[in-house]
mmCIF file of C-alpha atoms in Angstrom:
data_model
loop_
_atom_site.group_PDB
_atom_site.id
_atom_site.type_symbol
_atom_site.label_atom_id
_atom_site.label_comp_id
_atom_site.label_asym_id
_atom_site.label_seq_id
_atom_site.Cartn_x
_atom_site.Cartn_y
_atom_site.Cartn_z
ATOM 1 C CA MET S 1 -0.157 77.478 -24.974
ATOM 2 C CA ASN S 2 -2.018 78.308 -28.170
ATOM 3 C CA THR S 3 -0.466 76.235 -30.976
ATOM 4 C CA ALA S 4 -2.388 78.086 -33.699
ATOM 5 C CA ALA S 5 -0.405 81.281 -33.018
ATOM 6 C CA MET S 6 2.935 79.389 -33.020
ATOM 7 C CA PRO S 7 5.122 79.282 -36.068
ATOM 8 C CA ALA S 8 5.284 75.866 -37.790
ATOM 9 C CA VAL S 9 8.898 75.189 -36.731
ATOM 10 C CA GLU S 10 8.131 75.722 -33.049
ATOM 11 C CA ARG S 11 4.948 73.630 -33.324
ATOM 12 C CA ASP S 12 6.930 70.753 -34.865
ATOM 13 C CA ARG S 13 9.510 71.027 -32.070
ATOM 14 C CA ALA S 14 6.769 71.015 -29.397
ATOM 15 C CA ASN S 15 5.081 67.996 -31.024
ATOM 16 C CA ARG S 16 8.423 66.152 -31.161
ATOM 17 C CA ARG S 17 9.060 66.870 -27.469
ATOM 18 C CA THR S 18 5.562 65.622 -26.561
ATOM 19 C CA ALA S 19 6.062 62.445 -28.641
ATOM 20 C CA ILE S 20 9.438 61.790 -26.974
ATOM 21 C CA LYS S 21 7.940 62.298 -23.500
ATOM 22 C CA LEU S 22 5.054 59.941 -24.325
ATOM 23 C CA GLY S 23 7.494 57.349 -25.723
ATOM 24 C CA ILE S 24 9.642 57.526 -22.584
ATOM 25 C CA ALA S 25 6.525 57.169 -20.396
ATOM 26 C CA ALA S 26 5.354 54.123 -22.391
ATOM 27 C CA ALA S 27 8.820 52.520 -22.204
ATOM 28 C CA ALA S 28 8.947 53.180 -18.447
ATOM 29 C CA MET S 29 5.537 51.506 -17.978
ATOM 30 C CA VAL S 30 6.614 48.419 -19.941
ATOM 31 C CA GLY S 31 9.896 48.261 -18.001
ATOM 32 C CA PHE S 32 8.043 48.631 -14.711
ATOM 33 C CA ALA S 33 5.667 45.777 -15.647
ATOM 34 C CA TYR S 34 8.584 43.454 -16.458
ATOM 35 C CA GLY S 35 10.479 44.519 -13.347
ATOM 36 C CA MET S 36 7.559 43.759 -11.004
ATOM 37 C CA VAL S 37 8.024 39.965 -11.090
ATOM 38 C CA PRO S 38 11.595 39.860 -9.748
ATOM 39 C CA PHE S 39 10.824 42.769 -7.411
ATOM 40 C CA TYR S 40 7.830 40.856 -6.001
ATOM 41 C CA ASN S 41 9.971 37.746 -5.471
ATOM 42 C CA VAL S 42 12.640 39.755 -3.605
ATOM 43 C CA PHE S 43 9.979 41.615 -1.606
ATOM 44 C CA CYS S 44 8.266 38.380 -0.482
ATOM 45 C CA GLU S 45 11.577 36.738 0.383
ATOM 46 C CA ALA S 46 12.768 39.779 2.354
ATOM 47 C CA LEU S 47 9.549 39.904 4.392
ATOM 48 C CA GLY S 48 9.333 36.144 4.773
ATOM 49 C CA LEU S 49 5.903 35.957 3.162
ATOM 50 C CA ASP S 50 4.759 32.444 2.307
ATOM 51 C CA ARG S 51 3.900 32.054 -1.350
ATOM 52 C CA ALA S 52 2.172 29.179 -3.130
ATOM 53 C CA ARG S 53 4.359 26.111 -3.230
ATOM 54 C CA PRO S 54 4.747 25.017 -6.850
ATOM 55 C CA GLU S 55 4.971 21.326 -5.924
ATOM 56 C CA LEU S 56 1.377 21.500 -4.662
ATOM 57 C CA ALA S 57 0.007 23.274 -7.721
ATOM 58 C CA ASP S 58 -1.716 21.268 -10.400
ATOM 59 C CA VAL S 59 -2.538 23.721 -13.136
ATOM 60 C CA HIS S 60 -4.282 21.037 -15.193
ATOM 61 C CA ALA S 61 -6.780 20.028 -12.499
ATOM 62 C CA ALA S 62 -10.235 21.511 -12.842
ATOM 63 C CA ALA S 63 -11.503 23.250 -9.736
ATOM 64 C CA MET S 64 -15.088 22.809 -8.643
ATOM 65 C CA ARG S 65 -17.316 23.831 -5.745
ATOM 66 C CA VAL S 66 -19.377 21.347 -3.806
ATOM 67 C CA GLU S 67 -22.240 23.076 -2.015
ATOM 68 C CA PHE S 68 -24.193 21.239 0.675
ATOM 69 C CA ASP S 69 -27.908 21.678 1.210
ATOM 70 C CA THR S 70 -29.947 19.990 3.938
ATOM 71 C CA ASN S 71 -33.675 19.427 4.402
ATOM 72 C CA VAL S 72 -35.861 17.670 6.945
ATOM 73 C CA SER S 73 -39.184 16.079 6.056
ATOM 74 C CA ALA S 74 -42.232 17.802 7.534
ATOM 75 C CA GLY S 75 -42.901 17.113 11.194
ATOM 76 C CA LEU S 76 -39.598 15.339 11.833
ATOM 77 C CA PRO S 77 -38.011 16.728 15.052
ATOM 78 C CA ALA S 78 -34.461 16.730 13.715
ATOM 79 C CA ARG S 79 -31.904 19.147 12.293
ATOM 80 C CA LEU S 80 -29.048 18.525 9.857
ATOM 81 C CA THR S 81 -26.512 21.326 9.413
ATOM 82 C CA PRO S 82 -23.406 21.338 7.189
ATOM 83 C CA LEU S 83 -20.400 22.499 9.231
ATOM 84 C CA GLN S 84 -18.821 23.787 6.034
ATOM 85 C CA PRO S 85 -21.568 24.631 3.501
ATOM 86 C CA VAL S 86 -19.143 25.013 0.556
ATOM 87 C CA VAL S 87 -16.030 22.916 -0.113
ATOM 88 C CA ALA S 88 -13.554 23.146 -2.996
ATOM 89 C CA GLY S 89 -12.607 20.014 -4.892
ATOM 90 C CA ARG S 90 -10.489 18.934 -7.841
ATOM 91 C CA ALA S 91 -10.859 16.235 -10.433
ATOM 92 C CA GLY S 92 -9.238 13.069 -9.100
ATOM 93 C CA GLY S 93 -9.297 14.358 -5.518
ATOM 94 C CA LEU S 94 -11.300 13.790 -2.374
ATOM 95 C CA VAL S 95 -13.855 16.119 -0.821
ATOM 96 C CA LYS S 96 -14.655 15.688 2.867
ATOM 97 C CA ALA S 97 -17.526 17.371 4.661
ATOM 98 C CA ARG S 98 -18.932 17.141 8.172
ATOM 99 C CA PHE S 99 -22.494 17.708 9.313
ATOM 100 C CA ARG S 100 -24.153 18.185 12.690
ATOM 101 C CA LEU S 101 -27.162 15.915 13.147
ATOM 102 C CA GLU S 102 -29.525 16.712 16.037
ATOM 103 C CA ASN S 103 -32.525 14.967 17.556
ATOM 104 C CA LEU S 104 -34.760 17.778 18.828
ATOM 105 C CA SER S 105 -37.231 15.475 20.579
ATOM 106 C CA ASP S 106 -37.332 13.812 23.991
ATOM 107 C CA ALA S 107 -37.553 10.322 22.439
ATOM 108 C CA PRO S 108 -35.153 8.184 20.368
ATOM 109 C CA LEU S 109 -35.391 8.925 16.658
ATOM 110 C CA GLY S 110 -34.688 6.672 13.661
ATOM 111 C CA LEU S 111 -33.575 8.516 10.524
ATOM 112 C CA ARG S 112 -32.420 7.929 6.996
ATOM 113 C CA ALA S 113 -30.654 10.570 4.899
ATOM 114 C CA VAL S 114 -31.441 10.507 1.186
ATOM 115 C CA PRO S 115 -28.951 12.293 -1.105
ATOM 116 C CA SER S 116 -29.588 14.063 -4.404
ATOM 117 C CA TYR S 117 -27.389 16.058 -6.795
ATOM 118 C CA ALA S 118 -27.885 19.225 -8.799
ATOM 119 C CA PRO S 119 -27.205 19.252 -11.645
ATOM 120 C CA GLU S 120 -28.332 15.650 -11.830
ATOM 121 C CA ARG S 121 -25.472 14.604 -14.145
ATOM 122 C CA ALA S 122 -22.971 15.537 -11.406
ATOM 123 C CA GLY S 123 -23.818 12.276 -9.647
ATOM 124 C CA ARG S 124 -21.879 10.389 -12.341
ATOM 125 C CA PHE S 125 -18.683 12.191 -11.347
ATOM 126 C CA LEU S 126 -18.953 11.943 -7.550
ATOM 127 C CA THR S 127 -18.513 8.634 -5.731
ATOM 128 C CA LYS S 128 -19.370 8.462 -2.045
ATOM 129 C CA MET S 129 -16.509 6.675 -0.282
ATOM 130 C CA GLU S 130 -17.990 7.257 3.168
ATOM 131 C CA CYS S 131 -21.440 8.626 3.915
ATOM 132 C CA PHE S 132 -23.824 8.815 6.820
ATOM 133 C CA CYS S 133 -26.535 8.098 4.243
ATOM 134 C CA PHE S 134 -25.350 4.491 3.748
ATOM 135 C CA ASN S 135 -27.129 3.241 6.867
ATOM 136 C CA ALA S 136 -30.128 4.150 8.958
ATOM 137 C CA LEU S 137 -29.279 6.261 11.994
ATOM 138 C CA THR S 138 -30.771 6.118 15.459
ATOM 139 C CA LEU S 139 -30.306 9.102 17.748
ATOM 140 C CA ALA S 140 -31.047 9.071 21.456
ATOM 141 C CA ALA S 141 -33.312 11.762 22.899
ATOM 142 C CA ARG S 142 -31.701 15.214 22.431
ATOM 143 C CA GLU S 143 -28.543 13.614 20.978
ATOM 144 C CA THR S 144 -26.239 15.627 18.727
ATOM 145 C CA ARG S 145 -23.777 13.807 16.514
ATOM 146 C CA GLU S 146 -21.244 14.781 13.862
ATOM 147 C CA VAL S 147 -21.470 12.736 10.674
ATOM 148 C CA THR S 148 -19.211 12.665 7.614
ATOM 149 C CA VAL S 149 -19.337 12.326 3.873
ATOM 150 C CA VAL S 150 -16.221 11.684 1.761
ATOM 151 C CA LEU S 151 -16.547 12.056 -2.003
ATOM 152 C CA LEU S 152 -14.146 10.970 -4.732
ATOM 153 C CA VAL S 153 -14.270 13.386 -7.661
ATOM 154 C CA ASP S 154 -13.881 11.505 -10.951
ATOM 155 C CA GLU S 155 -10.952 12.596 -13.106
ATOM 156 C CA ALA S 156 -13.338 12.724 -16.081
ATOM 157 C CA MET S 157 -15.341 15.481 -14.415
ATOM 158 C CA PRO S 158 -15.892 18.204 -17.037
ATOM 159 C CA ALA S 159 -14.379 21.571 -16.098
ATOM 160 C CA GLU S 160 -17.544 23.404 -17.130
ATOM 161 C CA LEU S 161 -19.514 21.612 -14.392
ATOM 162 C CA GLY S 162 -18.125 24.199 -11.956
ATOM 163 C CA ALA S 163 -20.439 23.906 -8.948
ATOM 164 C CA VAL S 164 -22.348 20.892 -7.675
ATOM 165 C CA THR S 165 -25.002 20.894 -4.980
ATOM 166 C CA LEU S 166 -25.263 17.786 -2.847
ATOM 167 C CA SER S 167 -28.531 17.838 -0.949
ATOM 168 C CA TYR S 168 -29.523 15.558 1.922
ATOM 169 C CA THR S 169 -33.109 15.139 3.087
ATOM 170 C CA LEU S 170 -33.842 13.443 6.409
ATOM 171 C CA PHE S 171 -36.777 11.035 6.558
ATOM 172 C CA PRO S 172 -38.114 9.057 9.529
ATOM 173 C CA LEU S 173 -37.661 5.306 9.578
ATOM 174 C CA GLU S 174 -40.934 3.386 9.467
ATOM 175 C CA GLY S 175 -42.246 3.024 13.011
ATOM 176 C CA LYS S 176 -39.239 4.925 14.525
ATOM 177 C CA ALA S 177 -40.350 8.586 14.315
#
């Protein structure tokens, strides 16, 4: 409708009606937003959907990612594979990861795993409680073994650290490769 050809009284009435409709729409949107929370609770309860248990939530704990990287020194007939390449952790909590270690040769193989962290300062906040890198390993010919690392994440870990890469490099033991 062309408002320029309308008399001023009708234009004012049309503007008022538009403003009222827009006000009602805005109020309905705000009401809908507030009504969603109880509606969602009833909906989840009615369908039996499992929701996060508040007793397990720690909103003050900083979340971090621990990424695992593996390397093998040149010419070493072995393979080290993380079974879960990325694990979530929290300050003050434990992170557990498992690796598959394989001897690809037809002879026994002596190995040592050497860890490193990136960023380097992350090493101050992660304590190895259990690690296959603590001792030298000897694998029989064609043996495959699962090995474990358990890390304690320091409560003082800064939240901005975010992701940490823990890398293991396999080296032969002197005279055992």
